[in-house]
Amino acid sequence: MYSEESSQLSEQSCCRCITVLWGNGARCVVCLCCKGVSFLSSLFGYQGSDSELKVEKDGVSDSESKVDSGLPEVPVPPDDTPEVLNKALSGLSSRWKNWWVRGILTLAMISFFFFIIYLGPMVLMMIVLCVQIKCFHEIITIGYSVYHSYHLPWFRTLSWYFLLCVNYFFYGETVTDYFFTLVQREEPLRILSKYHRFISFALYLTGFCMFVLSLVKKHYRLQFYMFGWTHVTLLIVVTQSHLIIHNLFEGMIWFIVPISCVICNDIMAYMFGFFFGRTPLIKLSPKKTWEGFIGGFFATIVFGILLSYVMAGVRYFVCPVEFNNDSNSFQVDCEPSDLFQLQDYALPSILESVTGWTTVRLYPFQIHSIALSTFASIVGPFGGFFASGFKRAFKIKDFANTIPGHGGIMDRFDCQYLMATFVNVYIASFIRGPNPTKVIQQLLALRVDQQLHIFNSLKAHLTEKGLLPALEEAAA
Amino acid sequence: RPFKVDNQSKLQLVTDASSTDKVPVSLHISILHRWKNYWIRGVLSLAMISGFFLIIYMGPIALILVMTVQIKCFQEIITIGYRVYHSYELPWFRTLSWYFLICVNYFFYGETLADYFGALVQREEPLQFLARYHRFISFALYLAGFCMFVLSLVKKHYRLQFYMFAWTHVTLLIVVTQSHLVIQNLFEGMIWFIVPISIVICNDIMAYLFGFFFGRTPLIKLSPKKTWEGFIGGFFSTVVFGFILAYLLSQFQYCVCPVGFNSETNKFTVECEPPDIFVMQEYTLPAVLQNTLKWKTVNLYPFQIHSIFLSSFASLIGPFGGFFASGFKRAFKIKDFADTIPGHGGIMDRFDCQYLMATFTHVYIASFIRGPNPSKVLQQLLMLQPEQQLSIFHTLHSHLRERDMLPPAANQAE
């Protein structure tokens, strides 16, 4: 038996409290509070799924927080969605509202994606850099709020300094590879590239020594945690973004198709799950279902094949990006490699009887796209689960509130983490050989007796293959 | 009179209130124990140094030593992580940490072996397959571990598990990368392995001795035992030591030549024509030194000049690695990383100053000494498309002709 003594809805703190009197005289205060409510719910007074039940009985707090004892709570980031959207969407019910917002923003992001592809490789590189900086900023901010590190002024500086160092190192390696002739021409650039590793290491060491000197007596553990956090973030975010840029330089198709496959898998898995979803997939993400997973897998493979067919015919996408020294601009013009030339494949007899064709014309790249799509559908989601686990571990709903309805930039890119590395490893293992310009560069840096030795070995090799004598005769 | 041993193993004289004589005995006994501590430290230092030289004598099998040290360091740091996070009841995580260690080691050893044992690898069919798809296989192995981690996330322990995941990765980054850089230095020539490690050990010992005898002004709050006198004295004595050691070792082909693998005899060979930096050259002294020493020129190995830079780094920046480890120990409230070596603590305690040295030596070699590896360049050449090979051939041909390096017979044959 209980009696409701007081019930008040407090407008400011969004809490409703009742005091419950039990028959035996015990008394409980039960408060229903709203924490982290999305802007739409608060707009329409809907206090549903995001509310949190707090029961205080003799001061005993919620048992769940005891598990991770000693670890501070993460404050919820404020909601800063633009007013424009609020006003434009007033008058619709909240659930449809949410979808409209998500839908509009998805279309906006996809259009933006195509727009920057149109603008060319240089702009793409800038965009990748900006995305990387924003992701880094988001994760570091979470780390700060977890460790209440706001009052360690050095550490913000140091984190950004390490980001700068690692980016300098990676961009230096890329630039030296692809802009070789330009670098050799300018004297300061030549010195920077010759001693590049040494300079990067010296810069990093400076940061390391600053860290050691900045250790403050009572905050050792916090500072080491933040140091570790920064480095793991750099490892994940910065390395991946540079692998993306390597893929980009290989040919824009190696940038567009993987990202599109992952986005398609996201959307298709969501739709299949929405219409047919029944069996849950994994405890980490309760919204994912097996039907969505399998449907997304097949849909992504089909989409990948179609997209590669469309793109492999366009030279702009297929050629490696090169820097023209005379015109000082990027050019994307070449003879497409074998991978992007239509070839006849004989169908296996099963498919022959079904479709009535004996052979089919395909780009070899489409076969590779099946491998890429398979990876995006089967292993890619593990990146998403990792990010979900991370968010649950640190009790945050989204990484940030940059994109309304979608969360932060990291939320959009969590499935892309592994994809970029996979594509890079795939290209290095199955597609591309070494870069000939780089080989020449290394050759010319060797000692002369080593060069002679290689010259003789190469001559023997080419003569063996019968490539040499004919051309030598022609030259003579 | 009853004696009481307190937890710092210092004997204290326990007297009852009425006793009148107090002073000398306890003082003597505590000094005895201090000397006993020094004895143990001293004996074990000598033992470790002898062990070091024995391994060097045995040859490039020092690889195994580096591998063992790396595994032990990894184990020590992971154990600390476990204790800090009370992770004993997460059974998967020990397995996963060791699995990641094996993956990263496989990746690095595969890259090293493919470089140096090129001929051996080309001979054996399974090795050839493993070498060609090496990156893909390593990545697949790593991904398997990553997926296992995601599947092993348990509802109430998310944060703990993410912490241990990050801890493992940072440890791998520090310990495993450094050990592979050490191995690459070793293959460059054993002298690039011996001299940096000896210099760091010498700096440790000299800074300690100078601090012991002359130490007065403390250096940094993190390590109260370090003093400015020890720091500066250690710097100068290390430069001198490095100079002399470089002179002694540069004469031996065994130390100076890159380690090669002889495919016919299936053994390591360390024989070659010593590179230029290990050939004695004459340097003219600047006028200042000429007046004091009355020598005009001096015969030095160029390597000795390089050793000055290595010593400077070891004395000036190397200690920051030690301060980092001290800060780490204070942060996690541990006295030593482990108790492996009596009197010295764990393996990590001995190697904390070596962290940065190995990376510095590697970067130094790559930037100032070594060019690209010729066998690696040849390997890449042979992997190119035939028309690319032809164009490179012609470029090289004209380049060599410009320098008159081509023998006349080759010119005529074409």
PDB file of C-alpha atoms in Angstrom, chain A residues 186-323:
ATOM      1  CA  GLU A 186      63.252  23.120 -54.763  1.00  0.00           C
ATOM      2  CA  GLU A 187      66.285  23.182 -52.499  1.00  0.00           C
ATOM      3  CA  PRO A 188      64.610  23.522 -49.059  1.00  0.00           C
ATOM      4  CA  LEU A 189      62.110  20.806 -49.960  1.00  0.00           C
ATOM      5  CA  ARG A 190      64.946  18.530 -50.985  1.00  0.00           C
ATOM      6  CA  ILE A 191      66.652  18.848 -47.623  1.00  0.00           C
ATOM      7  CA  LEU A 192      63.380  18.365 -45.796  1.00  0.00           C
ATOM      8  CA  SER A 193      62.695  15.202 -47.742  1.00  0.00           C
ATOM      9  CA  LYS A 194      66.177  13.770 -47.402  1.00  0.00           C
ATOM     10  CA  TYR A 195      66.174  14.049 -43.614  1.00  0.00           C
ATOM     11  CA  HIS A 196      62.433  13.657 -43.301  1.00  0.00           C
ATOM     12  CA  ARG A 197      62.448  10.791 -40.837  1.00  0.00           C
ATOM     13  CA  PHE A 198      65.020  12.436 -38.649  1.00  0.00           C
ATOM     14  CA  ILE A 199      63.100  15.724 -38.527  1.00  0.00           C
ATOM     15  CA  SER A 200      59.818  13.951 -37.740  1.00  0.00           C
ATOM     16  CA  PHE A 201      61.473  11.945 -35.008  1.00  0.00           C
ATOM     17  CA  ALA A 202      63.049  15.068 -33.514  1.00  0.00           C
ATOM     18  CA  LEU A 203      59.660  16.805 -33.498  1.00  0.00           C
ATOM     19  CA  TYR A 204      58.054  13.818 -31.821  1.00  0.00           C
ATOM     20  CA  LEU A 205      60.814  13.627 -29.234  1.00  0.00           C
ATOM     21  CA  THR A 206      60.285  17.264 -28.349  1.00  0.00           C
ATOM     22  CA  GLY A 207      56.659  16.481 -27.619  1.00  0.00           C
ATOM     23  CA  PHE A 208      57.690  13.456 -25.571  1.00  0.00           C
ATOM     24  CA  CYS A 209      60.147  15.460 -23.480  1.00  0.00           C
ATOM     25  CA  MET A 210      57.546  18.201 -22.956  1.00  0.00           C
ATOM     26  CA  PHE A 211      55.186  15.530 -21.704  1.00  0.00           C
ATOM     27  CA  VAL A 212      57.740  14.204 -19.223  1.00  0.00           C
ATOM     28  CA  LEU A 213      58.537  17.713 -17.999  1.00  0.00           C
ATOM     29  CA  SER A 214      54.847  18.520 -17.631  1.00  0.00           C
ATOM     30  CA  LEU A 215      54.109  15.684 -15.213  1.00  0.00           C
ATOM     31  CA  VAL A 216      52.475  17.213 -12.169  1.00  0.00           C
ATOM     32  CA  LYS A 217      52.759  15.494  -8.829  1.00  0.00           C
ATOM     33  CA  LYS A 218      49.150  14.618  -8.055  1.00  0.00           C
ATOM     34  CA  HIS A 219      47.983  13.965 -11.595  1.00  0.00           C
ATOM     35  CA  TYR A 220      50.439  11.342 -12.813  1.00  0.00           C
ATOM     36  CA  ARG A 221      47.855   8.696 -13.545  1.00  0.00           C
ATOM     37  CA  LEU A 222      45.505  11.087 -15.341  1.00  0.00           C
ATOM     38  CA  GLN A 223      48.325  12.364 -17.487  1.00  0.00           C
ATOM     39  CA  PHE A 224      49.483   8.882 -18.448  1.00  0.00           C
ATOM     40  CA  TYR A 225      45.912   7.917 -19.306  1.00  0.00           C
ATOM     41  CA  MET A 226      45.547  10.928 -21.558  1.00  0.00           C
ATOM     42  CA  PHE A 227      48.919  10.179 -23.161  1.00  0.00           C
ATOM     43  CA  GLY A 228      47.773   6.628 -23.888  1.00  0.00           C
ATOM     44  CA  TRP A 229      44.380   7.844 -25.090  1.00  0.00           C
ATOM     45  CA  THR A 230      46.001  10.329 -27.483  1.00  0.00           C
ATOM     46  CA  HIS A 231      48.303   7.717 -28.933  1.00  0.00           C
ATOM     47  CA  VAL A 232      45.605   5.106 -29.479  1.00  0.00           C
ATOM     48  CA  THR A 233      43.434   7.745 -31.138  1.00  0.00           C
ATOM     49  CA  LEU A 234      46.307   8.759 -33.395  1.00  0.00           C
ATOM     50  CA  LEU A 235      46.894   5.129 -34.259  1.00  0.00           C
ATOM     51  CA  ILE A 236      43.289   4.570 -35.250  1.00  0.00           C
ATOM     52  CA  VAL A 237      42.275   7.853 -36.833  1.00  0.00           C
ATOM     53  CA  VAL A 238      45.410   9.227 -38.454  1.00  0.00           C
ATOM     54  CA  THR A 239      46.789   5.972 -39.885  1.00  0.00           C
ATOM     55  CA  GLN A 240      43.432   5.147 -41.451  1.00  0.00           C
ATOM     56  CA  SER A 241      43.046   8.557 -43.026  1.00  0.00           C
ATOM     57  CA  HIS A 242      46.456   8.262 -44.639  1.00  0.00           C
ATOM     58  CA  LEU A 243      45.651   4.836 -45.976  1.00  0.00           C
ATOM     59  CA  ILE A 244      42.553   6.408 -47.522  1.00  0.00           C
ATOM     60  CA  ILE A 245      44.734   8.990 -49.221  1.00  0.00           C
ATOM     61  CA  HIS A 246      47.035   6.252 -50.540  1.00  0.00           C
ATOM     62  CA  ASN A 247      44.014   4.479 -51.964  1.00  0.00           C
ATOM     63  CA  LEU A 248      42.871   7.749 -53.494  1.00  0.00           C
ATOM     64  CA  PHE A 249      46.136   8.257 -55.298  1.00  0.00           C
ATOM     65  CA  GLU A 250      45.927   4.733 -56.647  1.00  0.00           C
ATOM     66  CA  GLY A 251      42.805   5.755 -58.500  1.00  0.00           C
ATOM     67  CA  MET A 252      39.673   7.561 -57.325  1.00  0.00           C
ATOM     68  CA  ILE A 253      37.678   4.385 -57.859  1.00  0.00           C
ATOM     69  CA  TRP A 254      39.560   2.807 -54.977  1.00  0.00           C
ATOM     70  CA  PHE A 255      38.297   5.632 -52.803  1.00  0.00           C
ATOM     71  CA  ILE A 256      34.724   5.876 -54.024  1.00  0.00           C
ATOM     72  CA  VAL A 257      33.733   2.220 -54.284  1.00  0.00           C
ATOM     73  CA  PRO A 258      34.764   1.109 -50.761  1.00  0.00           C
ATOM     74  CA  ILE A 259      33.151   4.121 -49.086  1.00  0.00           C
ATOM     75  CA  SER A 260      29.991   3.674 -51.152  1.00  0.00           C
ATOM     76  CA  CYS A 261      29.850  -0.044 -50.325  1.00  0.00           C
ATOM     77  CA  VAL A 262      29.990   0.682 -46.623  1.00  0.00           C
ATOM     78  CA  ILE A 263      27.339   3.399 -46.857  1.00  0.00           C
ATOM     79  CA  CYS A 264      25.132   1.120 -48.954  1.00  0.00           C
ATOM     80  CA  ASN A 265      25.559  -1.705 -46.474  1.00  0.00           C
ATOM     81  CA  ASP A 266      24.557   0.622 -43.643  1.00  0.00           C
ATOM     82  CA  ILE A 267      21.432   1.787 -45.429  1.00  0.00           C
ATOM     83  CA  MET A 268      20.434  -1.618 -46.827  1.00  0.00           C
ATOM     84  CA  ALA A 269      20.942  -3.416 -43.517  1.00  0.00           C
ATOM     85  CA  TYR A 270      18.812  -0.752 -41.866  1.00  0.00           C
ATOM     86  CA  MET A 271      16.017  -1.122 -44.431  1.00  0.00           C
ATOM     87  CA  PHE A 272      16.025  -4.910 -44.427  1.00  0.00           C
ATOM     88  CA  GLY A 273      16.042  -4.831 -40.656  1.00  0.00           C
ATOM     89  CA  PHE A 274      13.189  -2.351 -40.641  1.00  0.00           C
ATOM     90  CA  PHE A 275      10.960  -4.377 -42.947  1.00  0.00           C
ATOM     91  CA  PHE A 276      11.930  -7.951 -42.149  1.00  0.00           C
ATOM     92  CA  GLY A 277      13.919  -7.758 -38.953  1.00  0.00           C
ATOM     93  CA  ARG A 278      13.165 -10.351 -36.306  1.00  0.00           C
ATOM     94  CA  THR A 279      16.213 -12.146 -34.808  1.00  0.00           C
ATOM     95  CA  PRO A 280      18.650  -9.899 -32.978  1.00  0.00           C
ATOM     96  CA  LEU A 281      22.253 -10.107 -34.117  1.00  0.00           C
ATOM     97  CA  ILE A 282      24.431  -9.136 -31.165  1.00  0.00           C
ATOM     98  CA  LYS A 283      23.814  -7.887 -27.656  1.00  0.00           C
ATOM     99  CA  LEU A 284      25.969  -4.829 -28.250  1.00  0.00           C
ATOM    100  CA  SER A 285      23.654  -3.288 -30.832  1.00  0.00           C
ATOM    101  CA  PRO A 286      20.111  -4.431 -30.121  1.00  0.00           C
ATOM    102  CA  LYS A 287      18.761  -2.756 -33.243  1.00  0.00           C
ATOM    103  CA  LYS A 288      20.761  -4.947 -35.627  1.00  0.00           C
ATOM    104  CA  THR A 289      19.119  -8.139 -36.862  1.00  0.00           C
ATOM    105  CA  TRP A 290      20.222 -11.188 -38.786  1.00  0.00           C
ATOM    106  CA  GLU A 291      17.740 -10.446 -41.571  1.00  0.00           C
ATOM    107  CA  GLY A 292      19.218  -6.986 -41.956  1.00  0.00           C
ATOM    108  CA  PHE A 293      22.741  -8.419 -41.932  1.00  0.00           C
ATOM    109  CA  ILE A 294      22.145 -11.021 -44.627  1.00  0.00           C
ATOM    110  CA  GLY A 295      19.906  -8.793 -46.751  1.00  0.00           C
ATOM    111  CA  GLY A 296      22.476  -6.028 -46.546  1.00  0.00           C
ATOM    112  CA  PHE A 297      25.210  -8.484 -47.596  1.00  0.00           C
ATOM    113  CA  PHE A 298      23.495  -9.512 -50.830  1.00  0.00           C
ATOM    114  CA  ALA A 299      22.273  -6.028 -51.623  1.00  0.00           C
ATOM    115  CA  THR A 300      25.773  -4.601 -51.157  1.00  0.00           C
ATOM    116  CA  ILE A 301      27.338  -7.156 -53.481  1.00  0.00           C
ATOM    117  CA  VAL A 302      24.844  -6.335 -56.226  1.00  0.00           C
ATOM    118  CA  PHE A 303      25.314  -2.609 -55.653  1.00  0.00           C
ATOM    119  CA  GLY A 304      29.119  -3.018 -55.735  1.00  0.00           C
ATOM    120  CA  ILE A 305      29.020  -4.852 -59.055  1.00  0.00           C
ATOM    121  CA  LEU A 306      26.756  -2.241 -60.618  1.00  0.00           C
ATOM    122  CA  LEU A 307      28.710   0.709 -59.278  1.00  0.00           C
ATOM    123  CA  SER A 308      32.055  -0.703 -60.468  1.00  0.00           C
ATOM    124  CA  TYR A 309      30.570  -1.313 -63.892  1.00  0.00           C
ATOM    125  CA  VAL A 310      29.470   2.285 -64.100  1.00  0.00           C
ATOM    126  CA  MET A 311      32.722   3.710 -62.805  1.00  0.00           C
ATOM    127  CA  ALA A 312      35.272   1.478 -64.501  1.00  0.00           C
ATOM    128  CA  GLY A 313      34.463   3.013 -67.844  1.00  0.00           C
ATOM    129  CA  VAL A 314      35.331   6.530 -66.772  1.00  0.00           C
ATOM    130  CA  ARG A 315      38.983   7.416 -67.073  1.00  0.00           C
ATOM    131  CA  TYR A 316      38.727  10.099 -64.416  1.00  0.00           C
ATOM    132  CA  PHE A 317      38.106   7.486 -61.782  1.00  0.00           C
ATOM    133  CA  VAL A 318      40.349   4.751 -62.945  1.00  0.00           C
ATOM    134  CA  CYS A 319      43.713   6.368 -63.495  1.00  0.00           C
ATOM    135  CA  PRO A 320      46.288   6.934 -60.790  1.00  0.00           C
ATOM    136  CA  VAL A 321      46.499  10.522 -59.706  1.00  0.00           C
ATOM    137  CA  GLU A 322      49.681  12.137 -60.860  1.00  0.00           C
ATOM    138  CA  PHE A 323      51.254  15.482 -60.497  1.00  0.00           C
TER     139      PHE A 323
END
